[in-house]
Short mmCIF file of N, CA and C in Angstrom, two decimals:
data_model
loop_
_atom_site.label_atom_id
_atom_site.label_comp_id
_atom_site.label_asym_id
_atom_site.label_seq_id
_atom_site.Cartn_x
_atom_site.Cartn_y
_atom_site.Cartn_z
N MET A 1 60.04 85.59 84.38
CA MET A 1 61.19 84.99 84.12
C MET A 1 61.86 84.98 82.77
N SER A 2 60.83 86.19 81.74
CA SER A 2 60.70 86.00 80.56
C SER A 2 61.89 87.46 80.29
N ASP A 3 62.15 88.19 81.08
CA ASP A 3 63.24 88.99 80.91
C ASP A 3 64.48 89.24 81.13
N GLU A 4 64.58 87.29 82.06
CA GLU A 4 65.98 86.52 82.20
C GLU A 4 66.24 85.85 81.62
N ALA A 5 67.38 86.20 80.98
CA ALA A 5 67.80 84.76 80.03
C ALA A 5 68.41 83.56 81.30
N ILE A 6 68.31 82.42 81.10
CA ILE A 6 68.52 81.32 81.96
C ILE A 6 69.63 80.19 81.27
N SER A 7 70.01 79.40 81.45
CA SER A 7 71.36 79.09 81.41
C SER A 7 70.75 77.88 80.32
N PRO A 8 71.37 77.70 78.93
CA PRO A 8 70.76 76.46 78.99
C PRO A 8 70.54 74.98 79.02
N HIS A 9 71.64 74.80 80.34
CA HIS A 9 71.04 73.44 80.86
C HIS A 9 69.62 73.88 81.68
N GLU A 10 69.19 74.81 82.40
CA GLU A 10 68.43 75.49 82.72
C GLU A 10 67.32 74.69 81.94
N LEU A 11 66.96 75.04 80.48
CA LEU A 11 66.65 75.19 78.82
C LEU A 11 66.41 74.35 79.41
N ASP A 12 66.88 73.45 79.50
CA ASP A 12 67.07 72.00 78.20
C ASP A 12 66.81 71.43 79.94
N GLN A 13 66.16 71.33 80.84
CA GLN A 13 65.85 70.96 81.95
C GLN A 13 64.37 70.82 82.13
N LEU A 14 64.20 72.44 81.43
CA LEU A 14 62.48 72.56 81.93
C LEU A 14 61.79 72.52 80.51
N ILE A 15 62.61 71.78 79.45
CA ILE A 15 61.95 70.76 78.07
C ILE A 15 61.67 69.68 78.45
N ASP A 16 62.85 68.90 79.01
CA ASP A 16 62.62 67.69 79.75
C ASP A 16 61.67 67.40 80.47
N ALA A 17 61.19 68.62 81.92
CA ALA A 17 60.23 68.73 82.54
C ALA A 17 58.90 68.02 81.79
N LEU A 18 58.55 68.64 80.37
CA LEU A 18 57.19 68.20 79.82
C LEU A 18 57.05 66.60 79.37
N ALA A 19 58.04 65.95 79.96
CA ALA A 19 57.35 64.52 80.55
C ALA A 19 56.90 63.62 81.27
N ASP A 20 56.63 64.72 82.36
CA ASP A 20 56.82 65.09 83.36
C ASP A 20 54.90 64.92 83.31
N ASP A 21 54.16 64.19 83.91
CA ASP A 21 53.04 64.86 84.26
C ASP A 21 52.64 66.15 84.87
N GLU A 22 53.30 65.63 86.40
CA GLU A 22 52.57 67.17 87.42
C GLU A 22 53.33 68.28 86.76
N ALA A 23 55.03 67.64 86.30
CA ALA A 23 55.35 69.59 85.77
C ALA A 23 54.57 69.44 84.13
N PHE A 24 53.73 68.72 83.17
CA PHE A 24 53.97 69.92 82.07
C PHE A 24 53.07 70.80 81.74
N GLY A 25 52.02 70.92 82.71
CA GLY A 25 52.06 72.48 82.53
C GLY A 25 52.23 73.63 83.05
N GLU A 26 53.10 73.20 83.56
CA GLU A 26 54.14 74.21 84.13
C GLU A 26 55.01 74.88 83.77
N ALA A 27 55.53 73.96 82.93
CA ALA A 27 56.69 73.90 82.04
C ALA A 27 56.84 74.44 80.54
N LYS A 28 55.27 74.05 80.29
CA LYS A 28 54.96 74.07 79.04
C LYS A 28 54.64 75.49 79.35
N GLU A 29 53.47 76.34 80.31
CA GLU A 29 53.77 78.05 80.22
C GLU A 29 54.95 78.65 80.44
N LEU A 30 55.80 78.23 80.90
CA LEU A 30 57.89 78.95 81.00
C LEU A 30 57.75 79.29 80.31
N LEU A 31 58.13 77.71 79.66
CA LEU A 31 59.00 78.79 78.04
C LEU A 31 58.33 79.15 77.03
N THR A 32 57.24 78.77 76.90
CA THR A 32 55.75 79.57 75.94
C THR A 32 56.29 80.25 75.97
N GLU A 33 55.95 81.07 77.86
CA GLU A 33 56.89 82.96 77.90
C GLU A 33 58.24 83.32 77.80
N TYR A 34 58.48 81.92 78.07
CA TYR A 34 60.27 81.78 77.60
C TYR A 34 61.10 82.11 76.19
N GLY A 35 60.43 81.14 75.08
CA GLY A 35 60.33 81.57 74.14
C GLY A 35 59.70 83.36 73.51
N GLN A 36 59.10 83.99 74.19
CA GLN A 36 58.05 84.82 72.99
C GLN A 36 59.79 85.95 73.51
N ALA A 37 60.01 85.64 74.14
CA ALA A 37 61.46 86.70 74.27
C ALA A 37 62.27 86.07 74.31
N HIS A 38 62.48 84.93 74.60
CA HIS A 38 64.45 84.91 74.02
C HIS A 38 63.69 83.51 72.81
N TYR A 39 63.19 83.63 71.83
CA TYR A 39 62.74 82.55 70.61
C TYR A 39 64.11 82.09 70.23
N PRO A 40 65.28 82.99 69.83
CA PRO A 40 66.83 81.90 69.58
C PRO A 40 67.21 80.60 70.41
N GLU A 41 67.84 81.26 72.03
CA GLU A 41 67.87 80.38 73.00
C GLU A 41 66.13 79.51 72.90
N LEU A 42 65.73 79.68 72.52
CA LEU A 42 64.11 78.30 72.33
C LEU A 42 64.57 77.61 71.68
N LYS A 43 65.01 78.06 70.55
CA LYS A 43 64.59 77.36 69.04
C LYS A 43 66.38 76.38 69.32
N GLN A 44 67.18 76.56 69.77
CA GLN A 44 68.53 76.21 69.99
C GLN A 44 68.84 75.22 70.99
N ALA A 45 67.56 75.13 71.53
CA ALA A 45 67.15 74.60 73.34
C ALA A 45 66.44 73.33 72.05
N ILE A 46 65.45 73.60 71.37
CA ILE A 46 64.80 72.65 70.81
C ILE A 46 65.30 71.40 69.92
N ALA A 47 66.83 72.12 69.05
CA ALA A 47 67.10 71.63 68.49
C ALA A 47 67.34 70.31 70.17
N ARG A 48 68.88 70.96 69.94
CA ARG A 48 69.22 69.96 71.37
C ARG A 48 67.95 68.61 71.79
N ALA A 49 67.25 69.22 72.10
CA ALA A 49 65.85 68.33 72.23
C ALA A 49 65.54 67.81 72.23
N LEU A 50 65.85 68.26 70.03
CA LEU A 50 65.10 66.37 69.34
C LEU A 50 67.25 65.41 69.16
N GLN A 51 68.12 66.53 69.75
CA GLN A 51 69.35 65.10 69.97
C GLN A 51 69.08 64.06 70.88
N ARG A 52 68.75 64.91 72.01
CA ARG A 52 68.67 63.37 73.34
C ARG A 52 67.79 63.26 73.47
N HIS A 53 66.27 63.79 72.29
CA HIS A 53 65.12 62.30 72.14
C HIS A 53 65.15 61.66 70.62
N PRO A 54 65.77 61.29 70.74
CA PRO A 54 65.63 61.00 69.14
C PRO A 54 64.06 60.18 69.36
N SER A 55 63.56 61.03 68.87
CA SER A 55 62.04 59.66 68.15
C SER A 55 62.13 58.60 66.66
N ASP A 56 62.15 57.43 66.89
CA ASP A 56 61.89 57.08 65.91
C ASP A 56 60.54 56.09 65.74
N GLN A 57 60.19 54.89 65.14
CA GLN A 57 58.38 55.06 64.78
C GLN A 57 58.25 53.73 65.99
N ALA A 58 59.26 53.44 66.91
CA ALA A 58 58.65 52.19 68.09
C ALA A 58 58.61 53.24 68.85
N GLU A 59 58.68 54.54 68.90
CA GLU A 59 58.40 55.06 70.67
C GLU A 59 59.00 57.05 69.89
N ASP A 60 57.50 57.05 70.94
CA ASP A 60 57.24 59.09 70.88
C ASP A 60 57.70 59.12 71.71
N HIS A 61 58.41 60.43 72.14
CA HIS A 61 58.81 60.61 73.51
C HIS A 61 57.89 62.09 73.70
N ALA A 62 57.40 62.23 75.21
CA ALA A 62 56.24 63.39 75.22
C ALA A 62 56.70 64.53 74.80
N VAL A 63 58.54 64.82 74.96
CA VAL A 63 59.43 65.70 74.55
C VAL A 63 58.74 66.17 73.29
N THR A 64 58.89 65.57 72.70
CA THR A 64 59.06 66.26 70.98
C THR A 64 58.44 66.12 70.02
N MET A 65 56.94 65.80 71.27
CA MET A 65 55.76 65.85 70.87
C MET A 65 54.92 66.93 70.96
N GLU A 66 55.74 67.70 71.77
CA GLU A 66 54.84 68.93 72.55
C GLU A 66 55.54 69.75 71.33
N LEU A 67 57.31 70.06 72.12
CA LEU A 67 57.70 71.42 70.90
C LEU A 67 56.89 71.87 69.89
N PRO A 68 55.81 71.07 68.91
CA PRO A 68 55.61 71.58 67.72
C PRO A 68 54.87 73.22 68.10
N TRP A 69 53.81 72.11 69.10
CA TRP A 69 52.81 73.82 69.76
C TRP A 69 53.40 73.86 70.67
N ILE A 70 54.35 74.85 71.37
CA ILE A 70 54.61 75.69 72.24
C ILE A 70 55.09 75.69 70.96
N LEU A 71 55.82 76.14 69.50
CA LEU A 71 56.07 76.85 69.27
C LEU A 71 55.44 77.11 68.08
N SER A 72 54.22 76.98 67.68
CA SER A 72 52.45 77.47 67.95
C SER A 72 52.49 78.23 68.66
N ASP A 73 52.93 78.06 69.84
CA ASP A 73 52.06 79.38 71.18
C ASP A 73 53.29 80.78 71.29
N VAL A 74 54.53 80.15 70.43
CA VAL A 74 55.80 81.67 70.57
C VAL A 74 55.21 82.21 68.88
N ILE A 75 55.09 81.55 68.15
CA ILE A 75 55.45 82.45 67.11
C ILE A 75 53.89 82.38 66.09
N GLU A 76 54.51 83.89 66.11
CA GLU A 76 53.04 84.47 65.41
C GLU A 76 53.23 83.98 63.44
N ASP A 77 53.72 84.29 63.48
CA ASP A 77 54.61 84.05 61.85
C ASP A 77 53.90 83.20 60.91
N GLY A 78 53.49 82.89 59.90
CA GLY A 78 53.27 81.46 59.65
C GLY A 78 54.66 81.04 58.20
N ASP A 79 55.02 81.94 58.06
CA ASP A 79 56.59 81.65 57.15
C ASP A 79 57.70 81.88 58.92
N ASP A 80 57.48 82.00 59.82
CA ASP A 80 58.82 82.02 61.07
C ASP A 80 58.55 80.24 61.25
N LEU A 81 57.00 80.59 61.65
CA LEU A 81 56.59 79.30 62.13
C LEU A 81 57.39 77.77 61.08
N VAL A 82 56.49 77.44 59.95
CA VAL A 82 57.36 76.57 59.36
C VAL A 82 58.32 76.17 59.45
N GLU A 83 59.76 78.06 59.36
CA GLU A 83 60.85 77.21 58.91
C GLU A 83 61.10 76.13 60.94
N ALA A 84 60.39 77.02 61.56
CA ALA A 84 60.69 76.85 62.82
C ALA A 84 59.71 74.75 63.15
N LEU A 85 58.84 74.96 62.05
CA LEU A 85 58.48 73.16 62.56
C LEU A 85 59.41 72.43 61.53
N GLN A 86 60.21 72.63 59.81
CA GLN A 86 60.43 71.81 59.80
C GLN A 86 61.64 71.05 59.44
N PRO A 87 62.45 70.74 61.34
CA PRO A 87 63.14 69.78 61.60
C PRO A 87 61.87 67.73 61.90
N PHE A 88 60.28 68.70 62.30
CA PHE A 88 59.94 67.62 62.56
C PHE A 88 58.90 67.25 61.19
N LEU A 89 59.08 68.81 60.56
CA LEU A 89 58.10 68.18 59.18
C LEU A 89 58.85 67.11 57.84
N GLN A 90 60.45 67.01 58.24
CA GLN A 90 61.36 66.88 57.37
C GLN A 90 61.62 65.40 58.07
N GLY A 91 61.50 64.89 59.50
CA GLY A 91 62.22 63.99 60.33
C GLY A 91 61.80 62.33 59.72
N PRO A 92 62.18 61.44 60.71
CA PRO A 92 62.22 60.08 60.09
C PRO A 92 60.48 60.39 60.75
N ASN A 93 60.03 60.72 61.76
CA ASN A 93 58.65 59.83 62.86
C ASN A 93 57.58 61.40 61.71
N THR A 94 57.02 59.50 61.26
CA THR A 94 55.75 60.63 61.33
C THR A 94 54.51 60.36 61.77
N GLY A 95 54.96 60.32 63.25
CA GLY A 95 53.76 61.41 64.04
C GLY A 95 54.54 62.13 64.23
N LEU A 96 55.19 62.72 64.24
CA LEU A 96 56.00 64.35 64.56
C LEU A 96 55.07 64.86 63.51
N ILE A 97 55.63 64.33 62.26
CA ILE A 97 55.49 65.41 61.19
C ILE A 97 53.37 65.68 60.84
N ALA A 98 52.56 64.77 61.31
CA ALA A 98 51.44 64.66 61.54
C ALA A 98 51.13 65.36 62.66
N ILE A 99 52.05 65.32 63.82
CA ILE A 99 51.78 67.33 64.66
C ILE A 99 51.91 67.78 64.45
N ALA A 100 52.87 68.11 63.45
CA ALA A 100 53.36 69.46 62.86
C ALA A 100 52.52 69.97 61.61
N MET A 101 51.83 68.68 60.94
CA MET A 101 51.10 69.24 59.85
C MET A 101 49.60 69.62 60.58
N ASP A 102 49.28 69.38 62.09
CA ASP A 102 47.89 69.69 63.01
C ASP A 102 48.29 71.26 63.18
N VAL A 103 49.43 71.46 64.03
CA VAL A 103 49.68 73.14 64.34
C VAL A 103 49.52 73.71 62.55
N ILE A 104 50.58 73.57 61.61
CA ILE A 104 49.90 74.05 61.03
C ILE A 104 48.22 74.58 60.69
N VAL A 105 47.96 73.06 60.79
CA VAL A 105 46.10 73.67 60.44
C VAL A 105 45.83 74.69 61.39
N GLU A 106 45.99 74.36 62.88
CA GLU A 106 45.26 75.18 63.65
C GLU A 106 45.39 76.84 63.77
N SER A 107 47.25 76.60 62.57
CA SER A 107 47.82 78.77 62.64
C SER A 107 46.36 78.94 62.32
N GLY A 108 45.47 78.41 60.70
CA GLY A 108 44.82 78.84 60.43
C GLY A 108 44.99 79.54 58.82
N ASP A 109 46.35 79.86 58.84
CA ASP A 109 46.88 80.62 57.87
C ASP A 109 47.36 80.03 56.76
N PRO A 110 46.07 80.22 55.44
CA PRO A 110 46.22 79.11 54.24
C PRO A 110 47.18 79.23 53.27
N THR A 111 47.86 80.13 53.36
CA THR A 111 49.54 80.54 52.37
C THR A 111 50.42 79.34 52.76
N LEU A 112 50.30 78.54 53.83
CA LEU A 112 50.99 77.92 54.59
C LEU A 112 50.69 75.99 53.61
N ALA A 113 49.33 76.40 52.74
CA ALA A 113 49.55 74.61 51.77
C ALA A 113 50.30 74.71 51.43
N ASN A 114 51.33 75.42 50.96
CA ASN A 114 52.60 75.07 49.90
C ASN A 114 52.84 73.99 50.55
N VAL A 115 53.67 74.35 52.14
CA VAL A 115 54.20 73.60 53.23
C VAL A 115 53.51 72.20 53.24
N LEU A 116 52.34 71.78 52.96
CA LEU A 116 51.87 70.38 53.20
C LEU A 116 51.50 70.11 52.16
N ALA A 117 51.33 70.38 50.96
CA ALA A 117 51.30 69.76 49.08
C ALA A 117 51.99 68.95 49.14
N PRO A 118 53.31 69.01 49.02
CA PRO A 118 54.33 67.92 49.25
C PRO A 118 54.28 66.72 49.91
N LEU A 119 53.64 66.90 51.07
CA LEU A 119 53.34 65.57 52.17
C LEU A 119 52.58 65.05 51.73
N GLN A 120 51.29 64.92 50.52
CA GLN A 120 50.44 64.23 49.95
C GLN A 120 51.04 63.04 48.99
N GLU A 121 52.58 63.17 48.97
CA GLU A 121 53.72 62.51 48.25
C GLU A 121 53.81 60.76 48.93
N ASP A 122 53.27 60.97 50.37
CA ASP A 122 54.57 60.70 51.26
C ASP A 122 53.53 59.30 51.66
N GLU A 123 54.20 57.45 51.30
CA GLU A 123 53.20 56.74 51.37
C GLU A 123 53.70 55.70 52.30
N ARG A 124 54.41 57.16 54.05
CA ARG A 124 54.83 55.06 55.10
C ARG A 124 53.56 56.24 55.89
N TRP A 125 54.07 55.15 56.88
CA TRP A 125 52.09 54.98 57.61
C TRP A 125 52.49 56.06 58.82
N VAL A 126 51.27 56.34 59.47
CA VAL A 126 51.80 57.12 60.73
C VAL A 126 51.69 56.96 61.94
N VAL A 127 52.49 56.73 62.23
CA VAL A 127 53.04 56.06 63.73
C VAL A 127 52.63 56.88 65.02
N LEU A 128 51.81 56.70 65.38
CA LEU A 128 51.45 57.31 67.12
C LEU A 128 51.67 56.24 68.45
N ARG A 129 52.79 56.93 69.14
CA ARG A 129 52.85 56.36 70.14
C ARG A 129 53.16 55.27 69.98
N GLY A 130 53.79 54.56 68.93
CA GLY A 130 54.39 53.43 68.87
C GLY A 130 53.28 52.57 68.28
N VAL A 131 52.38 52.70 67.86
CA VAL A 131 51.08 52.22 66.87
C VAL A 131 50.75 52.38 65.53
N ARG A 132 50.39 51.77 65.19
CA ARG A 132 50.37 52.19 63.42
C ARG A 132 48.93 53.46 62.50
N LYS A 133 48.76 54.08 62.78
CA LYS A 133 47.01 54.80 63.07
C LYS A 133 46.56 53.35 60.85
N ASP A 134 46.19 53.88 60.84
CA ASP A 134 44.92 53.29 59.13
C ASP A 134 45.24 54.60 58.15
N TYR A 135 46.12 55.36 58.71
CA TYR A 135 46.16 56.48 57.42
C TYR A 135 47.58 56.79 56.90
N HIS A 136 47.72 56.96 55.91
CA HIS A 136 49.17 57.27 55.29
C HIS A 136 50.02 58.45 55.60
N VAL A 137 50.76 59.18 55.59
CA VAL A 137 51.22 60.58 55.63
C VAL A 137 50.63 61.19 54.51
N GLY A 138 50.87 60.78 52.83
CA GLY A 138 50.01 62.01 52.71
C GLY A 138 48.69 61.82 52.67
N ALA A 139 48.17 60.70 53.07
CA ALA A 139 46.69 60.83 53.16
C ALA A 139 46.25 61.63 54.27
N TYR A 140 46.91 62.01 55.01
CA TYR A 140 46.89 63.34 56.40
C TYR A 140 47.85 64.71 55.71
N ALA A 141 48.41 64.61 55.21
CA ALA A 141 48.46 66.08 55.00
C ALA A 141 47.43 66.00 53.97
N MET A 142 46.24 65.17 52.78
CA MET A 142 45.43 66.11 52.22
C MET A 142 44.02 66.44 52.85
N GLY A 143 44.52 66.07 54.24
CA GLY A 143 43.31 65.89 54.99
C GLY A 143 43.16 67.29 55.45
N ALA A 144 44.63 67.31 56.25
CA ALA A 144 45.01 68.25 56.79
C ALA A 144 45.01 69.73 55.78
N LEU A 145 45.30 69.44 53.93
CA LEU A 145 45.31 70.19 53.38
C LEU A 145 43.33 71.41 53.29
N ASP A 146 42.34 70.10 53.47
CA ASP A 146 41.72 69.99 53.29
C ASP A 146 40.91 71.06 54.28
N ARG A 147 41.33 70.78 55.96
CA ARG A 147 41.32 71.22 56.59
C ARG A 147 41.68 72.53 57.32
N LEU A 148 42.94 72.97 56.65
CA LEU A 148 43.04 74.35 56.46
C LEU A 148 42.78 75.31 55.27
N LEU A 149 42.00 74.62 53.91
CA LEU A 149 42.09 76.20 53.66
C LEU A 149 40.67 75.92 53.39
N PHE A 150 39.67 75.02 54.15
CA PHE A 150 38.47 75.22 54.02
C PHE A 150 37.27 75.50 55.72
N GLN A 151 38.56 75.53 56.24
CA GLN A 151 37.87 76.26 58.35
C GLN A 151 36.51 76.58 57.97
N ARG A 152 36.09 76.97 58.85
CA ARG A 152 34.84 77.86 58.31
C ARG A 152 34.84 78.78 60.15
N GLU A 153 34.47 79.74 60.06
CA GLU A 153 35.04 80.76 61.65
C GLU A 153 33.38 80.64 62.15
#
């Protein structure tokens, strides 16, 4: 599949399949494989998915919650990853912000600490799957910075 371009509609359907528990694994694998060969098309499909599935604080959509992880599987360069994560880091959904921070930490690239540092001032509560967590975005960013900068191999 990775060598063949697929239509935007088919790519949108594949992204939407992430919400289906039975199709999730195969959809994620296909999206990752496709994205490695056709990243610009995947990036456009992700932008469309964020418009189709707006996530507010009351409801996180399974599709949008998985997209940062797919990006991390597709993109190897840290700066490119940060650019791809901007819609999640700058969006209104604090749960997606936390997920994007986790993706940055998992990258293991300490040079990306500058992306997390400004988030330390964010006093909004982190809300995941409609449940308010016991910490603010800022506190989560501090923890993410600690994990990123002091990871043990």
